[in-house]
Coordinates of C-alpha atoms in Angstrom, one line a residue:
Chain A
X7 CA 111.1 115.4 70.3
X8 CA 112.6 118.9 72.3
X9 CA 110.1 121.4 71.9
X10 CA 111.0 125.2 71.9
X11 CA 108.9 128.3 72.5
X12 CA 109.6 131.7 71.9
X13 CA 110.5 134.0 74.0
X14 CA 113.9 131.9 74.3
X15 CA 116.3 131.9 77.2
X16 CA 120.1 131.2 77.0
X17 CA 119.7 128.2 79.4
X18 CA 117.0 126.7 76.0
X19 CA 119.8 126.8 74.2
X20 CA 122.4 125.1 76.4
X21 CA 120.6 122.1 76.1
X22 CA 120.6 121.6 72.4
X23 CA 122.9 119.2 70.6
X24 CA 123.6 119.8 67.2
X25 CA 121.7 117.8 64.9
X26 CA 119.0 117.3 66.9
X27 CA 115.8 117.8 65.9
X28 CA 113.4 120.4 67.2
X29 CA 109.3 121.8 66.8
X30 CA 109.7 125.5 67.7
X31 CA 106.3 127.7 68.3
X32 CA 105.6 130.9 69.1
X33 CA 106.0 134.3 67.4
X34 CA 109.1 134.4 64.5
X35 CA 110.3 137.5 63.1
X36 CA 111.0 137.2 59.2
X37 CA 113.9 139.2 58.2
X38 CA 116.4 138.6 55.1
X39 CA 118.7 140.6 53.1
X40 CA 117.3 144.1 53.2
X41 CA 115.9 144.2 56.6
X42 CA 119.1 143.0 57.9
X43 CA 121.2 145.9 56.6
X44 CA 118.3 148.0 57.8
X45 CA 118.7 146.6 61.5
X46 CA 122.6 147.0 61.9
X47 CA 121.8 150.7 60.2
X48 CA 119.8 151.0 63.0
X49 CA 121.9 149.8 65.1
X50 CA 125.0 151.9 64.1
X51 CA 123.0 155.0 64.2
X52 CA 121.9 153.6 68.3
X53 CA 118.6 153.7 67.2
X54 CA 115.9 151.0 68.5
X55 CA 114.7 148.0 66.6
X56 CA 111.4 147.5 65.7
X57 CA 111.3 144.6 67.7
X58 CA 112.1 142.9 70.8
X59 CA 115.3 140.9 69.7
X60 CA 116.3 139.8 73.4
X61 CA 115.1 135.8 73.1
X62 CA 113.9 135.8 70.0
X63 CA 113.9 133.7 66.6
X64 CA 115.2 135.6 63.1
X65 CA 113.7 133.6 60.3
X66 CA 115.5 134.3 57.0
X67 CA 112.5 134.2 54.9
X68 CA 110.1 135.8 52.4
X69 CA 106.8 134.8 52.2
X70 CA 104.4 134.5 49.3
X71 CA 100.9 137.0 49.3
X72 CA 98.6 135.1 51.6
X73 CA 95.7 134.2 49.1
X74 CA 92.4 135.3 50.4
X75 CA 91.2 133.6 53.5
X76 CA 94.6 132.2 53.9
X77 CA 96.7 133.6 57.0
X78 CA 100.0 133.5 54.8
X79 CA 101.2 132.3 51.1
X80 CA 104.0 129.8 50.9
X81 CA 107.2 130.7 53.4
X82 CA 110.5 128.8 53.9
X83 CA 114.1 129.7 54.6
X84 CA 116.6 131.5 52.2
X85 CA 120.3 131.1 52.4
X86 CA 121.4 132.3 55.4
X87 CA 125.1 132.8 54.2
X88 CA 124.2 135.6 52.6
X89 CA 122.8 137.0 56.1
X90 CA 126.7 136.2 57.4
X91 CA 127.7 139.6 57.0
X92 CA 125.3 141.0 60.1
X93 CA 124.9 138.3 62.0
X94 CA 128.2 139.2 64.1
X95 CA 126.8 142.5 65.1
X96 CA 122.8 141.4 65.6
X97 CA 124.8 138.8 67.9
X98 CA 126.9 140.7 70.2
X99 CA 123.3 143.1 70.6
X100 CA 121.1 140.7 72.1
X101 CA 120.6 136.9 72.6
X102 CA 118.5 134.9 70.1
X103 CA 118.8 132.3 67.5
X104 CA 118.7 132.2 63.6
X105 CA 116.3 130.0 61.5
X106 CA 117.6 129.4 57.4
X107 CA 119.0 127.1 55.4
X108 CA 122.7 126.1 54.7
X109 CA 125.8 126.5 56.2
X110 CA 126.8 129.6 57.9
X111 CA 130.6 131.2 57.8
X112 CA 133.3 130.1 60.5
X113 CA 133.2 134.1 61.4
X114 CA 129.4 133.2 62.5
X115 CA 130.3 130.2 63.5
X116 CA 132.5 131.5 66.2
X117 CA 130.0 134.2 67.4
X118 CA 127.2 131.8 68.0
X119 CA 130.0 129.8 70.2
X120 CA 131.0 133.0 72.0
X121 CA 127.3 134.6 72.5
X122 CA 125.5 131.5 73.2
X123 CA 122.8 132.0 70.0
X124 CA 121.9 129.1 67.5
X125 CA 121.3 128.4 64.2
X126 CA 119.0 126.3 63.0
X127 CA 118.1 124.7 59.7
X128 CA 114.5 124.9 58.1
X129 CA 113.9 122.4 54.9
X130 CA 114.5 124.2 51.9
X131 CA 111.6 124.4 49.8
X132 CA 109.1 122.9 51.1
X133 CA 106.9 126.3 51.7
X134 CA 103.6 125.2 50.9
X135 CA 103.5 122.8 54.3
X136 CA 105.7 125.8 56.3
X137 CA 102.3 127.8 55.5
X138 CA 100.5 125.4 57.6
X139 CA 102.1 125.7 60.5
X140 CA 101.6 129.6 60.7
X141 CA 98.9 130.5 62.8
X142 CA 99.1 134.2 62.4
X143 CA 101.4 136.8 60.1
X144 CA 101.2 140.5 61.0
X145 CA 104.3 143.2 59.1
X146 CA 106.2 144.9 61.5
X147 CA 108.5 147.2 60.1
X148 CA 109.9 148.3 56.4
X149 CA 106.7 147.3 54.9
X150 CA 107.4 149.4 51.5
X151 CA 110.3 146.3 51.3
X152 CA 107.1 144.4 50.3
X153 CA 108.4 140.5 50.7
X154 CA 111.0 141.7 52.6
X155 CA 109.8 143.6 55.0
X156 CA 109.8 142.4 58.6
X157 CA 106.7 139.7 59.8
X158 CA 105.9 138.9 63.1
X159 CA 104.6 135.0 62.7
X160 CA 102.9 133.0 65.5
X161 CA 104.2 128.9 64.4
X162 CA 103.1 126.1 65.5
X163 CA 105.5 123.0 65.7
X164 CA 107.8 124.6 63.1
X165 CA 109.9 121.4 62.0
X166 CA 113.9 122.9 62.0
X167 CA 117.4 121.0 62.6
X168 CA 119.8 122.3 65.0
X169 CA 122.6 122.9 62.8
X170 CA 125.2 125.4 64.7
X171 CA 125.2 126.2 68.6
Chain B
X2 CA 100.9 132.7 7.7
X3 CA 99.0 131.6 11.0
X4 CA 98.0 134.7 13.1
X5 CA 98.4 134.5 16.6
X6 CA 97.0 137.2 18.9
X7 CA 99.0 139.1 21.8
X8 CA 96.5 138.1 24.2
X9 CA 96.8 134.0 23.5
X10 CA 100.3 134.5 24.7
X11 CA 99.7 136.4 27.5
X12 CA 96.5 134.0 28.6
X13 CA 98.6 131.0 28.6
X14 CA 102.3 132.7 30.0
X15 CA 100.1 134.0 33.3
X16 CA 98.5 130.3 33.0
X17 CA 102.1 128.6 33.0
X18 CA 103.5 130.9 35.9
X19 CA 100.9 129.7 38.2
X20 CA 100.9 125.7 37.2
X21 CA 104.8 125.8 37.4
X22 CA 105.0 127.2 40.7
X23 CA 102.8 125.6 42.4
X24 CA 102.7 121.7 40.7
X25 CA 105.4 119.8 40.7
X26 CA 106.4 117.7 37.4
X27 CA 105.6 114.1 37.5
X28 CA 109.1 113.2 36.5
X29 CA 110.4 115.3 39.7
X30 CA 107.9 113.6 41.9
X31 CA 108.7 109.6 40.6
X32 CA 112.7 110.8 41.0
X33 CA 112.1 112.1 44.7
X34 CA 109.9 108.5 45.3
X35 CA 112.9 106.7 43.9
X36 CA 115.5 108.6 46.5
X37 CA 113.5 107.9 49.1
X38 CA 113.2 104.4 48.7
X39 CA 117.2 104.2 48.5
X40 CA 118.0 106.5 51.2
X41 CA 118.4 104.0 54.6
X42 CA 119.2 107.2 57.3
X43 CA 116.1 108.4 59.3
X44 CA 117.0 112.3 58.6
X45 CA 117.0 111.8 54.4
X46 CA 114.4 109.9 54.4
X47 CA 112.2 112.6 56.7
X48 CA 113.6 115.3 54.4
X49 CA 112.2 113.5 51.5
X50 CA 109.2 112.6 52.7
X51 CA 108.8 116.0 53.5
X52 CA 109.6 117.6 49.9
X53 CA 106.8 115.0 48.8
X54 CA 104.2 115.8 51.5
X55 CA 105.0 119.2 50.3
X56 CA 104.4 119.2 47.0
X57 CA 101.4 117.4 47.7
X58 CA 99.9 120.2 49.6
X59 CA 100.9 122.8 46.9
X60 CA 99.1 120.8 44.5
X61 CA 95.7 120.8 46.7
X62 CA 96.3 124.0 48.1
X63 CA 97.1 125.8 44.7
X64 CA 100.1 127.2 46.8
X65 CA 103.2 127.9 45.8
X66 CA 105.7 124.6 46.0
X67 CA 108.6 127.4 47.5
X68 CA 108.1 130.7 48.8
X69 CA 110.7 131.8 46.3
X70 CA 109.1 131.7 42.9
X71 CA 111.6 132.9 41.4
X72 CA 112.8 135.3 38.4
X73 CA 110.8 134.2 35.2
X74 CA 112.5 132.8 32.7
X75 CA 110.5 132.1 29.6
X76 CA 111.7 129.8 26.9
X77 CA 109.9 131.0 22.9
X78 CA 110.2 128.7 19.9
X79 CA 109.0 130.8 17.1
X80 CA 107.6 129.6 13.8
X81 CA 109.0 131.3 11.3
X82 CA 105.2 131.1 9.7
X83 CA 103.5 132.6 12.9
X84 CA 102.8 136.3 12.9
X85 CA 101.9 137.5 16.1
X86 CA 98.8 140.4 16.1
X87 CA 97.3 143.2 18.5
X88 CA 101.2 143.7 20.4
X89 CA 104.7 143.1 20.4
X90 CA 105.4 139.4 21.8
X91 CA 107.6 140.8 24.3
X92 CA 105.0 143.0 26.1
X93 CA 102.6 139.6 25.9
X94 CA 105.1 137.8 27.6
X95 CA 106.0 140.6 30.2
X96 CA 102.0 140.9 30.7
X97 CA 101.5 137.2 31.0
X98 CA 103.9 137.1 34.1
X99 CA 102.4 140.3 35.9
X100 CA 99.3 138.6 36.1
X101 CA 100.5 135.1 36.7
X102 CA 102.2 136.2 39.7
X103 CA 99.4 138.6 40.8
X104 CA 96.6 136.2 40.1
X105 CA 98.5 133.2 41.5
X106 CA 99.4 135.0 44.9
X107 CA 103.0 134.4 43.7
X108 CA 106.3 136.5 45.1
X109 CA 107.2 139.4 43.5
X110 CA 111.5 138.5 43.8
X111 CA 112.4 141.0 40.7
X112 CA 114.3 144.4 41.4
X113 CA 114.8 147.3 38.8
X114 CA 118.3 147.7 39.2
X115 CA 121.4 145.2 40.0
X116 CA 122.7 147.8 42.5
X117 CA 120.0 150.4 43.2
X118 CA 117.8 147.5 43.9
X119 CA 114.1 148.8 44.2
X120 CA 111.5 145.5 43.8
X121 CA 109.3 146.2 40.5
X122 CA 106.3 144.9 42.6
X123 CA 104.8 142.7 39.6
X124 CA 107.9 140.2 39.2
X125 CA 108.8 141.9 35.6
X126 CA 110.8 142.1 33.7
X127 CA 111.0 138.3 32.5
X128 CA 114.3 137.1 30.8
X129 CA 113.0 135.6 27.2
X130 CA 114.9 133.4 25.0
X131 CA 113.5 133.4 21.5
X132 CA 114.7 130.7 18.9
X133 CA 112.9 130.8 15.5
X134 CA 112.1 127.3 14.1
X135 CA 110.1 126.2 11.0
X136 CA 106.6 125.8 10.7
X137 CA 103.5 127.5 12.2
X138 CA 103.1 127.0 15.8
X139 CA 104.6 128.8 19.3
X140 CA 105.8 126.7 22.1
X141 CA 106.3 128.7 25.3
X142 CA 108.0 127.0 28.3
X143 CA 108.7 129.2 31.9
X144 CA 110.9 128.4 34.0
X145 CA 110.3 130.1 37.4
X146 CA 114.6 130.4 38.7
X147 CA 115.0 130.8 42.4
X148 CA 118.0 132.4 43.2
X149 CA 119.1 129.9 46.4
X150 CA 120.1 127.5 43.3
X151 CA 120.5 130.4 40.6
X152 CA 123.3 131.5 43.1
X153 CA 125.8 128.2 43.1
X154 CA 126.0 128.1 39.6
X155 CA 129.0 129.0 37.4
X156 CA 131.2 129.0 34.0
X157 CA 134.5 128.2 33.3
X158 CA 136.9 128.6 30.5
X159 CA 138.5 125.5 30.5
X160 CA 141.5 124.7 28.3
X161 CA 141.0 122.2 25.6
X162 CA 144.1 119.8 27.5
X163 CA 141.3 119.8 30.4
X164 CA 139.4 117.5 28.6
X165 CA 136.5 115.2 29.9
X166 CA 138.2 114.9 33.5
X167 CA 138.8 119.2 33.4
X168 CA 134.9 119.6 33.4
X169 CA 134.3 116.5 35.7
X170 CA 136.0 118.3 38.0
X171 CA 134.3 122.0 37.9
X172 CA 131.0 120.4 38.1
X173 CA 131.3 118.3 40.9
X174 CA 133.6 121.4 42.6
X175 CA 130.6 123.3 41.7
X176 CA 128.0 121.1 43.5
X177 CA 130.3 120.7 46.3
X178 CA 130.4 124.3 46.9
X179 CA 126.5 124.7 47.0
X180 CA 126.1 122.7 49.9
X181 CA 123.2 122.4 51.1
X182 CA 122.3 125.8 49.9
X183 CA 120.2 125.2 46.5
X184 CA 117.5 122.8 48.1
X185 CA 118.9 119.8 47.4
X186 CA 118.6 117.0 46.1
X187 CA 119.6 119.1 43.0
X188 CA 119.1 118.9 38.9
X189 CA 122.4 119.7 37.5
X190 CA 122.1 121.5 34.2
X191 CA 126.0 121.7 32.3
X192 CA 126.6 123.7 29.2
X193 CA 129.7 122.3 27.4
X194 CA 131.1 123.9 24.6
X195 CA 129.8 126.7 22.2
X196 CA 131.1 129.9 23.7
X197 CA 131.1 132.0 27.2
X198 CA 127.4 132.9 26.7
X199 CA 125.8 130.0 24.7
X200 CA 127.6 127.7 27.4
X201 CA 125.4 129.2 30.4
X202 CA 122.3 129.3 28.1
X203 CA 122.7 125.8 27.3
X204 CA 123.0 124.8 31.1
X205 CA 119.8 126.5 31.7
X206 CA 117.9 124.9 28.8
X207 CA 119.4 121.3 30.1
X208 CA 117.6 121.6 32.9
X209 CA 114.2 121.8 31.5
X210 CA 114.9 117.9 30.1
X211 CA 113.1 115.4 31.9
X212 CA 114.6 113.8 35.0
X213 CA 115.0 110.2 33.8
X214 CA 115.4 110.6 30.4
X215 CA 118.5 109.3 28.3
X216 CA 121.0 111.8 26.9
X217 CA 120.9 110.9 23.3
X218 CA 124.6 110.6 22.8
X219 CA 125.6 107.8 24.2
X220 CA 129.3 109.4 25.4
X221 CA 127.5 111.6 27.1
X222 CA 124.9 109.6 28.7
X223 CA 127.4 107.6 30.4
X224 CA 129.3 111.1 31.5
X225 CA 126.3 111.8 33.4
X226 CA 125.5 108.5 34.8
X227 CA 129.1 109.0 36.2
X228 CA 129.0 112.2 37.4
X229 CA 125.7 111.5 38.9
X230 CA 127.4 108.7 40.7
X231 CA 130.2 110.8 42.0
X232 CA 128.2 113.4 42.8
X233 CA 125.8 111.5 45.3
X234 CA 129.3 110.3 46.7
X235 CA 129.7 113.8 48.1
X236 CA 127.6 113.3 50.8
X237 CA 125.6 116.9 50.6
X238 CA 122.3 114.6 50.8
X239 CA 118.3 116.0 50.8
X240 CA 118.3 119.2 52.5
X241 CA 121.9 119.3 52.8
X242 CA 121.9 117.5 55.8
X243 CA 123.7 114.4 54.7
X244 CA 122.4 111.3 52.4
X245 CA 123.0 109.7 49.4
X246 CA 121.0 111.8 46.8
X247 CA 122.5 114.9 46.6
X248 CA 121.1 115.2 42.5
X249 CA 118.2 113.7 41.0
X250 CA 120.0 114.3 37.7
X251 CA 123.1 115.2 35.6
X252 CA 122.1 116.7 32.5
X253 CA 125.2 118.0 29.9
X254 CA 124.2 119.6 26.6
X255 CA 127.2 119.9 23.9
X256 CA 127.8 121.9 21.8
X257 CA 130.3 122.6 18.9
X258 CA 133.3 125.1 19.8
X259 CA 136.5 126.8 19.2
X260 CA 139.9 125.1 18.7
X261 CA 141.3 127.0 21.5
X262 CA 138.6 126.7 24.2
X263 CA 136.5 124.6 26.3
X264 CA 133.7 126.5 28.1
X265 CA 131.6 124.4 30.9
X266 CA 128.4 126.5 32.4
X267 CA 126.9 124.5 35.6
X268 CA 123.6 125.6 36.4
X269 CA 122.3 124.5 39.4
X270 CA 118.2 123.7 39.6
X271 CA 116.8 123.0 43.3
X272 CA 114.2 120.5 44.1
X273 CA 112.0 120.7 42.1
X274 CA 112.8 122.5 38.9
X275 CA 110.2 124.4 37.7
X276 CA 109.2 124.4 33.9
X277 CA 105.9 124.0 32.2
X278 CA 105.4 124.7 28.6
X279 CA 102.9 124.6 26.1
X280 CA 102.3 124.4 22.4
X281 CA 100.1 127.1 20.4

């Protein structure tokens, strides 16, 4: 099966078909509904991000509390559709692919084509064996957003489906 | 009149938020078994074999089955010969959930305010539906609703001339437009009849029946076997990646109505439809 490691390059992504099967590892960076209007306010105002988005992975998730001596509570992806209003503009900034689940608008659609991102599917719902693979979670930024504040997370063979490219 | 304290309700609500999230219902479990043993593509049958492996692990791990565990919804059947003492039910309830979702390491996926949005940081406030009923005991039932399937639901005024085909139709038009977006394969609660309100209520209450139990009217038990059917013709599959079992189940609660109206509610329950309940 293709494997994938973060930080990406363009020429990772060439490669893909959609469809296909993939085990990504490396760092992720959680972000969903609230961070992402955060970021393109950010953006809009030409301030940084609080990350390195060049060759990176978005993962549209919000985790669970990580019980005690647990690295992380139970994570998976949320509808990215909702995350098609940004996308565009997170895009045309810098290179990287998206992680979620279900289909994404034709107006995404057509900037993954033209930018040379991805987007790839997770399994909806099953969280509790995401957890697994998540060797490390550490916040990043808008912590006060609590579950949806921004998480870098080191994976290990995260299972995902290459659903737009 | 049987007294029943505040703090039993709150004891077993925080109880039934954990046990919901995080193990799966047996009849959920034998229905996912019974898709993947029908399902002949590689990709369904790894979805579904992961959704099992899955709930396994929240079982042992006492994790949470989905990171989104959801908006509580809690289900009270009130005897009319139960006098609750030492607090108002609603602030048991409310309390039950705060420390279900505290205790249990669940998420915290409740804002204050439709629009203003600010998270309340203890998943409160629950939505509660009381009925009152005869005799002397409580049943409580939660229902933990994530919002990936909360979202793809819908109601309908139909006309009475839309008839059986009318709401055929909006509920597989309704699953069709989900996608893969509610975790399939799917539980597919309808509300028919009664009025706008009572129509959505009863779609949510249909899907705390059993998966693989009969509708006891026979008209429309064989209404759901066929929409069932069609809707596994669709194609959405486990995952939404394609498959035969888009829905483990169709299930349609009727209800009485107006002469001029016919109101469908389709509410859409994700993999694993969450409800435990328990009787006081």
């Amino acid at each position: 099966m293709t494997t994938l490691h973060t930080p990406l390059t363009p020429s990772d992504i060439h490669l893909l078909r959609e469809g296909e099967h993939v085990l990504l590892s490396g760092v992720v960076y959680t972000a969903r509904d609230a961070a992402h209007k955060r970021l393109v306010e950010l953006l809009d105002a030409g301030r940084p991000l609080p990350f390195p988005l060049e060759g990176s992975a978005l993962f549209y998730a919000g985790p669970c509390p990580a019980p005690p001596e647990r690295v992380i509570g139970s994570v998976g992806p949320t509808t990215s559709g909702r995350m098609d209003l940004y996308s565009p503009r997170l895009m045309r900034e810098a290179f990287h692919i998206m992680i979620g689940k279900g289909p994404r608008s034709p107006e995404v659609v057509a900037a993954i084509r033209q930018y040379g991102c991805a987007y790839l599917s997770a399994i909806g719902g099953a969280a509790a064996l995401t957890a697994r693979r998540v060797e490390r979670a550490e916040p990043v930024a808008f912590e006060e957003l609590g579950t949806e504040a921004i998480f870098s997370l080191t994976v290990k063979d995260l299972p995902l489906i290459v659903t737009n490219r | 009149m049987r007294e029943i304290t505040a703090a039993q309700i709150t004891d077993a609500i925080a109880q039934l938020c954990v046990e919901a999230n995080t193990h799966a219902g047996a009849d959920i479990v034998a229905a996912l078994e019974q898709a993947r043993a029908a399902e002949t593509e590689e990709t369904p049958r790894q979805v579904l074999d992961t959704l099992l492996q899955n709930a396994k692990i929240a079982r042992e791990d006492n994790l949470p089955i989905c990171q989104d565990t959801g908006m509580a919804v809690v289900f009270v059947e009130l005897g009319q010969e139960v006098h609750i003492t030492g607090g108002a039910l609603d602030g048991a309830i409310n309390d039950g959930v705060r420390r279900g979702y505290r205790e249990g390491y669940l998420r915290n996926s409740v804002v204050r305010d439709p629009v203003r949005r600010d998270n309340t940081n203890d998943n409160t406030p629950v939505v509660i539906h009381y009925t009152v009923v005869p005799g002397d005991t409580v049943t409580l039932t939660v229902a933990p609703k994530g919002f990936g399937s909360e979202n793809m639901s819908a109601v309908k005024m139909l006309n009475p001339s839309d008839g059986l085909a009318g709401l055929e139709r909006f509920v597989l038009e309704t699953v069709r437009d989900a996608g893969g977006n509610p975790c399939p394969p799917v539980v597919v609660g309808v509300g028919a009849g009664g009025t706008f309100e009572l129509a959505a209520l009863l779609a949510k209450k249909a899907l705390l029946r059993d998966v693989g139990t009969v509708n006891p009217d026979p008209f429309w038990d064989d209404v759901e076997r066929r929409l069932l059917g069609a809707v596994n013709s669709l194609n959405i599959g486990p995952g939404g990646f394609g498959g035969k079992t888009t829905a483990l189940a169709v299930h349609i609660s009727p209800y009485a109505t107006h002469i001029a109206g016919l109101p469908v509610a389709v509410n859409i329950g994700c993999h694993v439809t969450r409800h435990k309940g328990v009787m006081i």
